[in-house]
Structures are given as structure tokens and as C-alpha cells.
């Protein structure tokens, strides 16, 4: 078992990441037209309509979470249905998002439309993304109806796109300064500042800096034994985080209808890696030191009335230093380096008002290096080509896409590397069956796959280069509507989706002689069926009181269908049958009140559903009070909140206790 | 006070909506269910066998099953989930049962007859874990290899650590013969660079006296009744495969033995029961089971299982000293495994359902 320690980080920090890479899975419909958050923040490209979308689309805006007591993106996306967040606890703990239990490797996490990748684990830690300086989060399950996008954005089972604010020339204000300071329990301090300026008629710039520090050592209670024989009062240790994020944006809007967005991002963190809390042993010694740098550019140009094109380019470099001072006489240090070069060009042809087609081509080169003794210097060349067609009227919305993928791996040492080609289709519709009634039926089918990561293929102890990609098929059928009833309930919307997913050739780490000597194999079959429901409602109880209520509910069955397996028909680990979330906002003239709740039913943490291996259901409640003032041109806002109000002691992942009651205050100045 | 209209706030409509809103969340408030306490038979009815279940990494679910020959029942975990993380080795000595719980860094001591917990000995250097691995005993003391590169000595009466002595890196198996301890130095934490030595520790002075070169990545070390040490080594999982060796403790001569043993084994009287694992080209595995006679130093059989019973991934082997039944643990890695009981003829007698990664057997 201990020989595996090396590979913790390499394969996703935890064993769950290794053994159930695709087994980890929640949404909110929004038909409100995009509104301007304030005079300077508008979107570079208009957001698609969740109401007309053929596949479930949810949008969260900064106006939503500005009243929450949330800080990390992973906190906010828990209120989306169909998104399951695996949270290892604390600010520094790993947080990944899985779409309808397909696994974190099936989720594209994109920053301003360009995917973030990880060649090592294929999973993106959302813990490092903070909500300051984010304007919108769009969450697509299946596929976006947008066809002017990169081919890579179509390559997985769904997309979480993080959109940062645009400060465009032409805005009334010439400059903008924002500053905020958060402070909270467990030594949290998080100052943040951003500055935007119009440079000339063509260019604007926007820079931001965020610093965060917390000791993170929260107290928790651990129940010992299956029958909770005793309760140990303990304290998380080695959970400290110190991070710095710098970002610079240059936006251009040219007279020839060209738009440029150029971004440079730098992040560094130094943190303890809080590992599983082990009975009778408090010692923790794993530390992580990250540096991520990327620079990306996106250029959109209208060529003529019928044709427009977009080109995206990116360079990414990331460095990770993992250390483990396991014993006084043994210090372990692993270094990991990843580089990626990315180039895309997409052409869109508007055949008529209703018909449009696009052709997207992406070329990606990524490589990986480390000081591991079994390093094979793998690199991967991926070519993606997507042909999309769309037919759109007020009544009908039909989208069809076909993606071609070619993957070639090159390794300096060993055997025959991966050489892989494949077509993957998408087809989706949304129909308004009765004219003038805001009710739509929708459905989609998507076939997608995930490539084994470098960790899967080249860094298991017994390497398996014959590993095949995992195959996933998604089927979805649903309906959505929106209405309002007079002044009392000015707005009501809902969406219900039934889905069925099938995974084949699931990549699983299998022990070959003892649990620390394993190999990855295509092994398992998983069937997922579920229902996602959500609603949004505004209630006005008087001219000055407005209630906003949002709720989501998911029921799902995620079953192991591996033939002849002793686990056949068992619910996959960490997949609750019932999950729900909700938030309620009361706007009053004096103060805004916000209440949030998350609920998760019981789950199993092992592949066999024995009662001993059950994690109890939990619900977590939070309240936030906020208000803003204006003095001359400057607006101030004050926010105070409490998370986990009832100090519920729970775990999302076995042996990773979550924070109890947490307080946070925030001051914001906006000029 | 333009907005403060008490009439509005307390209007029936307002109250009704507020109540509706509150009601929506009520199910959530009441859904904070707890796990129902599981009930298991924790009564030990000897004779029977203790089966140590290693559990899954980081899940705190190591456990101890007990199969009673008298009642025919198998309890899932007599510790009911409180043993800790990573049960590694188990040994009976005198009236006590010793268990190393590696990741929890404790040695748990039970009464062998009743299964009652006597003490949980914390194996730490200040607050730092030592990670106990394998156990042996010699003249009133229990010795355990610890992954921080030491051997610790435990007094069997006071159940206190009475000494620590350094050996090689990440020691695994340990055996005691003629006043000496033989400890397998694996250097297993440094993947790709395993050690290949046995440390010899003089028990009287409790000091390492020499190192003997053996196969790459030595693993389990056990002594036979004739002054020999047998050991398995794991190789590097790449071009150097594992194997089986004998060390003559008088001459320190190392002999390769060509049988398919490379994992756990157990010695009962003159017979050594082993299993070995080899990889196929398609990355699946083969398990072999056999018996070796340590008196005549010749193989008895390389094909112990006679009735075609399939063991997917063997994880531990134990032999009942009375009727010589052979217990083979089969694991499926993350789900509770099985233990298949074979007679001396190699034919299956019974299958037990036990915890995750059953690995050690002690008969009482």
C-alpha cells in the first residue's frame, strides 16, 4: 500500500480518483434575458438561451453568487443540477466536477471558451478558481447549440465555462477600480483588486490580483467505527493554503468587426495536502507547490454577411512540486511539468436565417515530464475536427454535430504508444409544441469518449499501453417552461430532464498481486439513469419585498453492470440516489437576506453496498446578509455569512471531514 | 421610513408565502439521518480462525473477521470498524494476538481466546508515525519492522515499546532464528529503486550486525524449524520478476529455489504453503499455489488446487495447524472478499465471506 504513495498526486491525489475515475455526479434553468450587471460589464459574446437549448444549459451570474457566501467556483456550482462536486474538504482540498456521474474526466472546464487540460490525471481542481473577477458560469450537459466554438469544447460529455468580465471600448466609463477584502474563520484572509482602463478607441485592458492565505486547521468530530462507537474530537492539520493569482486581459474591438481577447494568467500556490484522516494517527506530511501559467488569445472576425470565423491559441505551462516528509529520515520530492500548445480555427457559414453550418479544427500538442524513476517522457498530439449544422426558428431548434478525433502518443521509452482515431456524433432538438406558449420539449443523444490519461497508461506500476479509451453514451429527454402569474409571482420557470448514460470500457485500476501493485485495465460497465428537476421563482409580497427561490432535485441510479462481477447491480461509490439544493433570496430595502441549502442522500464509499460502508445523508445550510451603499461615484458593499449553520459534521469523501460552522465577512469597493 | 410598512409585512399574503417557502425546505431539515448502528455477533467461540482484513487505503476500514468452527458462523468484523487503517500483519504469541495496523501506526493487542482488546500501542516517534509492518517474536519479546527504517521491540507483559534499532530502508518481513532477527529491506517507497538486502540484528545487543544480499525487493521472511530463512522478493515489476530464496543462517549462503512462490507464504511443521503471481502479456494475472517441504528441501506440489477452483487475486494464505486445511484469501480489491478453504487434497471445502482484502490468518 505504501508503495503507492508516490502516485497519489500523479493519479488524482486520491484512490477514488484512480479507481473510479469516471464514477463520481446536479442544475438551474434561467430564461431571464442577460442583463447588464453594471455599466461596464457586458459579455463579449451573447450568452445562449437556456430555454431554447437542445441540451440542458444552466447559467450562473455574478449577480447570483454576489449574495451568497461563496468563494470558490466549486461552492457555486453545487447549485446546478446534474453537477456533482467531489469535495475533499477545506479550501486546499481537491474539488472536481462530474456531470451526471460520468466522472470528472468527462467534464471540460474552460476559461473564456478555451479548455483547461491536465495530461496527468485528466481532472481539473476547481478549488483554485475563485469567484472574484468571474462574470458568468455556463454549464452545458451534453452539447452547446453554439456552433462557433472550438472542437475541443465538444469533445466531452459537458462543459463548465468560466467567463471573466469584458471591459470593452465604448463603455461609458473610462476606467474602473474594484477592491475587496474577505476575512473569516480559520485564519482566512483574501484581498483582491482589479483595474480596467480604456486605452484608446480600439483597446481596453483589465488586470486583477488575488491573494489568499488561510491556516485551514478546522476542528471536526470523527465517528469511530461502523456503529459510531466513539466520537473523536480532532483538528484538521496540514490544511494551510497560500496562493496568488495574477491575470491580465487585453481586449480589442476593431473597425473591421474583428474582436480580440488576449489573456495571461499566472497562479501559484503553496499548500498542505490534507490527506485522509486516519484513526489513531494525526501525522500529515504531504505538501504541494503549484505554478500555472497560461496565455491565450481569441480572435473573432466577420468576413462577410454569411461567413464569420474565430481563432483561438493557447500556451500552457504548469509545474507541480509534491513533497512528502513521511518519516524523519525520508523526504520525498516529485516534480511534474506539463506543457501544452493549442491552436484552433472555426468557420461558420450562415446559409440562411435558419440554417447555419460550421467547421472547427483544433491541433493540440501536450507533453509531460517528471523526476519519476519510471518516467517515459510522454507527449500527445491531438487533432480534432468538428462539422456542425444548426436549424433554428422560433419553434424549432435542431443541432447536429460530428467530431473526428485523432490521438497520437509519443514516448521515449517502451513499447507501442497510443494511436487512436474516432468519430463521435451529437444530435439534439428543442421544439415549442404550442405556438405562443413558453413550453418546450427537448432531447439529445451524444456519444463521447475519454482518452486514458498519461497517468492511466504510462504511470501505473504495471503499465498497460493496450488501454482503450472509455466510451460513454448520453441520452436525454426533457421539457422546460417559464411563465408568471401577475404581480405576486412575476416569474416562474422549470425544467425536467430524464437521462440515461452508459459507460463501457471503463478504466479501472486493478491490483495484480497486492493492493500496491496495480495496473489499469478496461474493465467495467456502468449504467446511469436519473431525473434532474429544477425551478426558479420570484415572489413579490409587496412593492419593496422580492423573494427569489431556486431549487434543484436529482434522483439517480448509478449501477455497476460489469458482467459476472460480484458488484453487479451495486450502486457505484459516492453516488447518492437523492440530491437537492436550493437557495432563497429576500430583497428588502434595507438588507438582502440569502439562505442556501444542500442535501445529499446516503452514499456508499466501497463498490459493495454494505451498511458498514455507507456515508450518512447530510444537509448543509448557510445564511448571508448583504447590503450596499453609494457615496458619490463609489459603491460599497458589506456581506457577512455563515456556512454550515448547524455545524453538521459530514464527509463527502470517506475520511475527508468537511468544515463545520464557518464565518466570513467581505467588504467591497467599486469605483 | 418609507419602506417600513408593517401592514405589508404582516399581511396574510406575506405570511402565506413565507410559510410556503419555509415548508419547501422542511424535508431537508428533517433528512439528516444517521447510519443505523450495525449489529454483528462479536462473540468469539473458539476453536476458529481470526482473519485480518486489510481494508481499503485511507478508508479506516481494516477489520478482523472470525470464523468459528464450533458455530460455523463468520462475523464480518469483530472490531466493528474501529481497528483502523491498513491491517498488515497478525501474529499469536502466548495468550495474545498482535496486529500491526500500518497507516494508523499502531500495534493492537487482543486476548487470543476471547478477542478482547487489551491495548492499542501507538508506534510513533514523538508525533511522527513509524508505520509498523510485520511481526515476529523471540524469547518473551515481540519485534516489528517499521517503515521508517527500524525494528521495534515490545515487552509482552507491559505491552510497551522497550527498544528501537535502525535497519535498512522500509523494512518489510521479519523473522527470528538463533538469537538473530532477519529483516527484509525493501526501500519500497522509492519506486523503481528497490533494495536487495536482509539486515541481521543481534537480539542480545539489539544492534544490526550485517547485511546479506538477496533478491530484488525482498518481501516476506520466515524461519523454518531447521535454522533456515525463507524469503520471497517482488522484483521491480518490470524486467526483473520476483522469486523465492533460502538463507542458511549459519553460513549466510543464499540459494535460489525454483518454485513459483513470490508473495505470502506460511510454514506449518515441515511444510511451506505458498502462492505466486505472474503477469500475462495481456496484463491479466495467474496465481499459482504450492507446497514445499522444508525438511527435505524439495517441492511437494506446484499445483495445489486439484478441483479447478479459480482464485482471481490471491492475497493471503493460512493453514490450520490441527487438520491442515488450507485457507486462501481471494480479493477483488475494493469489495469484501472471500476465503476459500481447501482440504489437504486440494479440493474446495467451503467459502467464507469476509472483509476487504483478507490477508492473514490466526487459528485459536
PDB file of C-alpha atoms in Angstrom, chain B residues 100-309:
ATOM      1  CA  UNK B 100       0.028  -4.231  13.037  1.00  0.00           C
ATOM      2  CA  UNK B 101      -2.331  -1.547  11.731  1.00  0.00           C
ATOM      3  CA  UNK B 102       0.116   0.191   9.430  1.00  0.00           C
ATOM      4  CA  UNK B 103      -1.419   3.506   8.402  1.00  0.00           C
ATOM      5  CA  UNK B 104      -2.851   4.054  11.873  1.00  0.00           C
ATOM      6  CA  UNK B 105       0.677   3.407  13.135  1.00  0.00           C
ATOM      7  CA  UNK B 106      -0.449   1.179  15.996  1.00  0.00           C
ATOM      8  CA  UNK B 107       0.062  -2.374  17.187  1.00  0.00           C
ATOM      9  CA  UNK B 108      -3.262  -3.646  18.508  1.00  0.00           C
ATOM     10  CA  UNK B 109      -3.100  -6.405  21.108  1.00  0.00           C
ATOM     11  CA  UNK B 110      -6.009  -8.762  21.839  1.00  0.00           C
ATOM     12  CA  UNK B 111      -6.622 -11.656  24.098  1.00  0.00           C
ATOM     13  CA  UNK B 112      -6.251 -14.638  21.795  1.00  0.00           C
ATOM     14  CA  UNK B 113      -9.018 -16.684  23.440  1.00  0.00           C
ATOM     15  CA  UNK B 114     -11.707 -14.050  23.923  1.00  0.00           C
ATOM     16  CA  UNK B 115     -10.845 -11.494  21.251  1.00  0.00           C
ATOM     17  CA  UNK B 116     -10.956  -8.764  23.876  1.00  0.00           C
ATOM     18  CA  UNK B 117      -8.926  -5.625  23.167  1.00  0.00           C
ATOM     19  CA  UNK B 118      -6.046  -5.382  25.603  1.00  0.00           C
ATOM     20  CA  UNK B 119      -4.125  -2.386  24.301  1.00  0.00           C
ATOM     21  CA  UNK B 120      -3.597  -0.228  21.249  1.00  0.00           C
ATOM     22  CA  UNK B 121       0.112   0.544  21.270  1.00  0.00           C
ATOM     23  CA  UNK B 122       0.942   3.779  19.481  1.00  0.00           C
ATOM     24  CA  UNK B 123       4.092   3.298  17.404  1.00  0.00           C
ATOM     25  CA  UNK B 124       5.384   6.838  16.938  1.00  0.00           C
ATOM     26  CA  UNK B 125       8.474   8.914  17.278  1.00  0.00           C
ATOM     27  CA  UNK B 126       7.193  11.988  19.085  1.00  0.00           C
ATOM     28  CA  UNK B 127       4.157  12.743  16.888  1.00  0.00           C
ATOM     29  CA  UNK B 128       5.623  11.217  13.772  1.00  0.00           C
ATOM     30  CA  UNK B 129       4.326   7.892  12.513  1.00  0.00           C
ATOM     31  CA  UNK B 130       6.617   4.910  12.310  1.00  0.00           C
ATOM     32  CA  UNK B 131       4.218   2.623  10.408  1.00  0.00           C
ATOM     33  CA  UNK B 132       4.602  -0.903  11.816  1.00  0.00           C
ATOM     34  CA  UNK B 133       4.643  -3.637   9.170  1.00  0.00           C
ATOM     35  CA  UNK B 134       5.486  -7.262  10.020  1.00  0.00           C
ATOM     36  CA  UNK B 135       5.804  -9.114  13.306  1.00  0.00           C
ATOM     37  CA  UNK B 136       7.904 -11.830  14.869  1.00  0.00           C
ATOM     38  CA  UNK B 137       8.735 -12.927  18.411  1.00  0.00           C
ATOM     39  CA  UNK B 138      11.707 -14.247  20.325  1.00  0.00           C
ATOM     40  CA  UNK B 139      12.082 -15.192  23.979  1.00  0.00           C
ATOM     41  CA  UNK B 140       9.435 -13.040  25.625  1.00  0.00           C
ATOM     42  CA  UNK B 141       9.572 -10.097  23.235  1.00  0.00           C
ATOM     43  CA  UNK B 142       7.663  -9.170  20.112  1.00  0.00           C
ATOM     44  CA  UNK B 143       9.519  -7.438  17.266  1.00  0.00           C
ATOM     45  CA  UNK B 144       8.002  -5.396  14.454  1.00  0.00           C
ATOM     46  CA  UNK B 145       9.625  -3.878  11.400  1.00  0.00           C
ATOM     47  CA  UNK B 146       8.606  -0.217  10.972  1.00  0.00           C
ATOM     48  CA  UNK B 147       8.587   1.603   7.645  1.00  0.00           C
ATOM     49  CA  UNK B 148      10.668   4.468   8.984  1.00  0.00           C
ATOM     50  CA  UNK B 149      13.625   2.079   8.838  1.00  0.00           C
ATOM     51  CA  UNK B 150      13.636   0.483  12.274  1.00  0.00           C
ATOM     52  CA  UNK B 151      12.763  -2.595  14.240  1.00  0.00           C
ATOM     53  CA  UNK B 152      10.900  -2.032  17.483  1.00  0.00           C
ATOM     54  CA  UNK B 153      10.830  -4.322  20.472  1.00  0.00           C
ATOM     55  CA  UNK B 154       7.662  -4.794  22.548  1.00  0.00           C
ATOM     56  CA  UNK B 155       7.514  -6.250  26.005  1.00  0.00           C
ATOM     57  CA  UNK B 156       4.726  -8.820  26.065  1.00  0.00           C
ATOM     58  CA  UNK B 157       3.758  -8.184  29.671  1.00  0.00           C
ATOM     59  CA  UNK B 158       3.834  -4.387  29.948  1.00  0.00           C
ATOM     60  CA  UNK B 159       2.912  -4.017  26.239  1.00  0.00           C
ATOM     61  CA  UNK B 160       5.301  -1.073  25.989  1.00  0.00           C
ATOM     62  CA  UNK B 161       7.951  -0.345  23.381  1.00  0.00           C
ATOM     63  CA  UNK B 162      11.249  -1.159  25.070  1.00  0.00           C
ATOM     64  CA  UNK B 163      13.675  -0.561  22.229  1.00  0.00           C
ATOM     65  CA  UNK B 164      14.168   0.735  18.680  1.00  0.00           C
ATOM     66  CA  UNK B 165      17.046  -0.126  16.400  1.00  0.00           C
ATOM     67  CA  UNK B 166      17.735   1.104  12.869  1.00  0.00           C
ATOM     68  CA  UNK B 167      17.889  -1.298   9.914  1.00  0.00           C
ATOM     69  CA  UNK B 168      17.633  -0.663   6.163  1.00  0.00           C
ATOM     70  CA  UNK B 169      15.042   1.381   4.326  1.00  0.00           C
ATOM     71  CA  UNK B 170      11.313   0.494   4.550  1.00  0.00           C
ATOM     72  CA  UNK B 171      11.718  -2.921   6.131  1.00  0.00           C
ATOM     73  CA  UNK B 172       9.023  -5.498   5.446  1.00  0.00           C
ATOM     74  CA  UNK B 173       9.176  -9.152   6.528  1.00  0.00           C
ATOM     75  CA  UNK B 174      10.976 -10.116   9.735  1.00  0.00           C
ATOM     76  CA  UNK B 175      11.965 -13.486  11.232  1.00  0.00           C
ATOM     77  CA  UNK B 176      13.878 -14.571  14.344  1.00  0.00           C
ATOM     78  CA  UNK B 177      16.326 -17.504  14.424  1.00  0.00           C
ATOM     79  CA  UNK B 178      19.128 -18.403  16.849  1.00  0.00           C
ATOM     80  CA  UNK B 179      19.337 -15.057  18.646  1.00  0.00           C
ATOM     81  CA  UNK B 180      19.143 -13.056  15.418  1.00  0.00           C
ATOM     82  CA  UNK B 181      16.491 -11.096  13.565  1.00  0.00           C
ATOM     83  CA  UNK B 182      16.416 -11.147   9.759  1.00  0.00           C
ATOM     84  CA  UNK B 183      14.700  -8.114   8.280  1.00  0.00           C
ATOM     85  CA  UNK B 184      13.866  -7.534   4.594  1.00  0.00           C
ATOM     86  CA  UNK B 185      14.964  -4.050   3.461  1.00  0.00           C
ATOM     87  CA  UNK B 186      12.652  -3.167   0.577  1.00  0.00           C
ATOM     88  CA  UNK B 187      13.219   0.577   0.038  1.00  0.00           C
ATOM     89  CA  UNK B 188       9.719   0.184  -1.335  1.00  0.00           C
ATOM     90  CA  UNK B 189       8.799   3.852  -1.007  1.00  0.00           C
ATOM     91  CA  UNK B 190      11.382   4.761  -3.548  1.00  0.00           C
ATOM     92  CA  UNK B 191       9.688   3.265  -6.521  1.00  0.00           C
ATOM     93  CA  UNK B 192      11.979   1.984  -9.220  1.00  0.00           C
ATOM     94  CA  UNK B 193      14.941   1.670  -6.879  1.00  0.00           C
ATOM     95  CA  UNK B 194      14.264  -1.258  -4.556  1.00  0.00           C
ATOM     96  CA  UNK B 195      16.783  -2.504  -2.021  1.00  0.00           C
ATOM     97  CA  UNK B 196      18.015  -6.093  -2.042  1.00  0.00           C
ATOM     98  CA  UNK B 197      19.345  -6.807   1.404  1.00  0.00           C
ATOM     99  CA  UNK B 198      18.425  -8.507   4.634  1.00  0.00           C
ATOM    100  CA  UNK B 199      19.552  -6.780   7.805  1.00  0.00           C
ATOM    101  CA  UNK B 200      20.760  -9.133  10.501  1.00  0.00           C
ATOM    102  CA  UNK B 201      20.115  -7.807  14.011  1.00  0.00           C
ATOM    103  CA  UNK B 202      21.698  -9.385  17.056  1.00  0.00           C
ATOM    104  CA  UNK B 203      18.853  -9.723  19.542  1.00  0.00           C
ATOM    105  CA  UNK B 204      21.010  -9.609  22.697  1.00  0.00           C
ATOM    106  CA  UNK B 205      22.673  -6.278  21.835  1.00  0.00           C
ATOM    107  CA  UNK B 206      19.692  -5.197  19.668  1.00  0.00           C
ATOM    108  CA  UNK B 207      22.075  -3.859  17.016  1.00  0.00           C
ATOM    109  CA  UNK B 208      22.345  -4.533  13.299  1.00  0.00           C
ATOM    110  CA  UNK B 209      25.429  -6.640  12.700  1.00  0.00           C
ATOM    111  CA  UNK B 210      25.499  -7.247   8.946  1.00  0.00           C
ATOM    112  CA  UNK B 211      23.584  -7.247   5.667  1.00  0.00           C
ATOM    113  CA  UNK B 212      23.050 -10.163   3.328  1.00  0.00           C
ATOM    114  CA  UNK B 213      22.378  -9.572  -0.354  1.00  0.00           C
ATOM    115  CA  UNK B 214      19.240 -11.343  -1.581  1.00  0.00           C
ATOM    116  CA  UNK B 215      16.733 -10.976  -4.436  1.00  0.00           C
ATOM    117  CA  UNK B 216      15.495  -7.543  -5.529  1.00  0.00           C
ATOM    118  CA  UNK B 217      12.810  -6.038  -3.254  1.00  0.00           C
ATOM    119  CA  UNK B 218      12.624  -8.662  -0.511  1.00  0.00           C
ATOM    120  CA  UNK B 219       9.162  -9.027   0.983  1.00  0.00           C
ATOM    121  CA  UNK B 220       8.136 -11.852   3.353  1.00  0.00           C
ATOM    122  CA  UNK B 221      10.738 -13.524   5.567  1.00  0.00           C
ATOM    123  CA  UNK B 222      10.015 -16.600   7.670  1.00  0.00           C
ATOM    124  CA  UNK B 223      12.079 -19.138   9.594  1.00  0.00           C
ATOM    125  CA  UNK B 224      11.691 -22.911   9.390  1.00  0.00           C
ATOM    126  CA  UNK B 225      12.349 -25.272  12.352  1.00  0.00           C
ATOM    127  CA  UNK B 226      15.824 -26.182  10.950  1.00  0.00           C
ATOM    128  CA  UNK B 227      17.641 -22.848  11.182  1.00  0.00           C
ATOM    129  CA  UNK B 228      16.889 -21.696   7.646  1.00  0.00           C
ATOM    130  CA  UNK B 229      15.258 -18.490   6.498  1.00  0.00           C
ATOM    131  CA  UNK B 230      12.908 -18.490   3.508  1.00  0.00           C
ATOM    132  CA  UNK B 231      12.013 -15.320   1.693  1.00  0.00           C
ATOM    133  CA  UNK B 232      10.049 -14.033  -1.266  1.00  0.00           C
ATOM    134  CA  UNK B 233      11.118 -10.999  -3.260  1.00  0.00           C
ATOM    135  CA  UNK B 234       8.976  -8.918  -5.599  1.00  0.00           C
ATOM    136  CA  UNK B 235      11.421  -7.743  -8.261  1.00  0.00           C
ATOM    137  CA  UNK B 236      10.812  -4.359  -9.904  1.00  0.00           C
ATOM    138  CA  UNK B 237       7.503  -5.151 -11.671  1.00  0.00           C
ATOM    139  CA  UNK B 238       9.235  -4.534 -14.941  1.00  0.00           C
ATOM    140  CA  UNK B 239      12.148  -6.558 -16.284  1.00  0.00           C
ATOM    141  CA  UNK B 240      13.099  -8.314 -13.021  1.00  0.00           C
ATOM    142  CA  UNK B 241      10.450 -10.616 -11.699  1.00  0.00           C
ATOM    143  CA  UNK B 242      10.014 -11.847  -8.171  1.00  0.00           C
ATOM    144  CA  UNK B 243      11.119 -15.158  -6.701  1.00  0.00           C
ATOM    145  CA  UNK B 244      11.883 -17.357  -3.742  1.00  0.00           C
ATOM    146  CA  UNK B 245      15.119 -17.946  -1.785  1.00  0.00           C
ATOM    147  CA  UNK B 246      16.553 -19.738   1.201  1.00  0.00           C
ATOM    148  CA  UNK B 247      19.218 -18.301   3.503  1.00  0.00           C
ATOM    149  CA  UNK B 248      21.292 -20.640   5.598  1.00  0.00           C
ATOM    150  CA  UNK B 249      21.667 -18.741   8.878  1.00  0.00           C
ATOM    151  CA  UNK B 250      24.915 -20.487   9.791  1.00  0.00           C
ATOM    152  CA  UNK B 251      26.779 -19.807   6.551  1.00  0.00           C
ATOM    153  CA  UNK B 252      24.649 -16.881   5.266  1.00  0.00           C
ATOM    154  CA  UNK B 253      24.592 -18.699   1.960  1.00  0.00           C
ATOM    155  CA  UNK B 254      21.656 -17.667  -0.283  1.00  0.00           C
ATOM    156  CA  UNK B 255      20.068 -20.314  -2.523  1.00  0.00           C
ATOM    157  CA  UNK B 256      17.524 -19.639  -5.287  1.00  0.00           C
ATOM    158  CA  UNK B 257      14.632 -22.063  -5.231  1.00  0.00           C
ATOM    159  CA  UNK B 258      12.854 -22.575  -8.477  1.00  0.00           C
ATOM    160  CA  UNK B 259       9.218 -22.706  -7.421  1.00  0.00           C
ATOM    161  CA  UNK B 260       6.544 -20.154  -8.396  1.00  0.00           C
ATOM    162  CA  UNK B 261       6.458 -18.522  -4.904  1.00  0.00           C
ATOM    163  CA  UNK B 262       6.857 -14.718  -4.843  1.00  0.00           C
ATOM    164  CA  UNK B 263       4.238 -13.488  -2.369  1.00  0.00           C
ATOM    165  CA  UNK B 264       2.970 -14.545   1.049  1.00  0.00           C
ATOM    166  CA  UNK B 265       3.689 -17.966   2.460  1.00  0.00           C
ATOM    167  CA  UNK B 266       3.293 -19.815   5.744  1.00  0.00           C
ATOM    168  CA  UNK B 267       5.233 -22.644   7.372  1.00  0.00           C
ATOM    169  CA  UNK B 268       3.402 -25.297   9.383  1.00  0.00           C
ATOM    170  CA  UNK B 269       5.567 -28.118  10.724  1.00  0.00           C
ATOM    171  CA  UNK B 270       7.725 -29.258   7.787  1.00  0.00           C
ATOM    172  CA  UNK B 271       5.567 -27.861   5.042  1.00  0.00           C
ATOM    173  CA  UNK B 272       5.692 -24.397   3.490  1.00  0.00           C
ATOM    174  CA  UNK B 273       2.469 -23.305   1.747  1.00  0.00           C
ATOM    175  CA  UNK B 274       2.865 -20.515  -0.785  1.00  0.00           C
ATOM    176  CA  UNK B 275       1.351 -18.699  -3.702  1.00  0.00           C
ATOM    177  CA  UNK B 276       2.877 -16.745  -6.520  1.00  0.00           C
ATOM    178  CA  UNK B 277       1.585 -14.291  -9.121  1.00  0.00           C
ATOM    179  CA  UNK B 278       2.773 -13.848 -12.688  1.00  0.00           C
ATOM    180  CA  UNK B 279       1.587 -11.417 -15.341  1.00  0.00           C
ATOM    181  CA  UNK B 280       0.394 -12.446 -18.765  1.00  0.00           C
ATOM    182  CA  UNK B 281       1.097 -10.483 -21.925  1.00  0.00           C
ATOM    183  CA  UNK B 282      -2.443  -9.101 -21.808  1.00  0.00           C
ATOM    184  CA  UNK B 283      -1.879  -7.781 -18.263  1.00  0.00           C
ATOM    185  CA  UNK B 284      -4.049 -10.332 -16.595  1.00  0.00           C
ATOM    186  CA  UNK B 285      -2.575 -12.393 -13.808  1.00  0.00           C
ATOM    187  CA  UNK B 286      -2.005 -16.039 -12.962  1.00  0.00           C
ATOM    188  CA  UNK B 287      -1.938 -17.297  -9.424  1.00  0.00           C
ATOM    189  CA  UNK B 288      -0.046 -20.484  -8.528  1.00  0.00           C
ATOM    190  CA  UNK B 289      -0.371 -22.351  -5.275  1.00  0.00           C
ATOM    191  CA  UNK B 290       2.059 -24.928  -3.992  1.00  0.00           C
ATOM    192  CA  UNK B 291       3.687 -26.727  -1.125  1.00  0.00           C
ATOM    193  CA  UNK B 292       7.421 -27.049  -0.398  1.00  0.00           C
ATOM    194  CA  UNK B 293       8.948 -29.401   2.133  1.00  0.00           C
ATOM    195  CA  UNK B 294      11.476 -27.518   4.281  1.00  0.00           C
ATOM    196  CA  UNK B 295      12.927 -30.678   5.824  1.00  0.00           C
ATOM    197  CA  UNK B 296      13.791 -32.425   2.591  1.00  0.00           C
ATOM    198  CA  UNK B 297      14.099 -29.036   0.808  1.00  0.00           C
ATOM    199  CA  UNK B 298      12.127 -30.344  -2.169  1.00  0.00           C
ATOM    200  CA  UNK B 299       8.861 -29.221  -3.751  1.00  0.00           C
ATOM    201  CA  UNK B 300       5.790 -31.277  -2.851  1.00  0.00           C
ATOM    202  CA  UNK B 301       3.474 -29.790  -5.475  1.00  0.00           C
ATOM    203  CA  UNK B 302       3.364 -26.726  -7.706  1.00  0.00           C
ATOM    204  CA  UNK B 303      -0.342 -27.308  -8.389  1.00  0.00           C
ATOM    205  CA  UNK B 304      -2.004 -27.416  -5.042  1.00  0.00           C
ATOM    206  CA  UNK B 305      -5.571 -26.721  -6.174  1.00  0.00           C
ATOM    207  CA  UNK B 306      -6.834 -30.018  -7.565  1.00  0.00           C
ATOM    208  CA  UNK B 307     -10.503 -29.336  -8.348  1.00  0.00           C
ATOM    209  CA  UNK B 308     -10.165 -26.420 -10.774  1.00  0.00           C
ATOM    210  CA  UNK B 309     -11.304 -23.799  -8.252  1.00  0.00           C
TER     211      UNK B 309
END
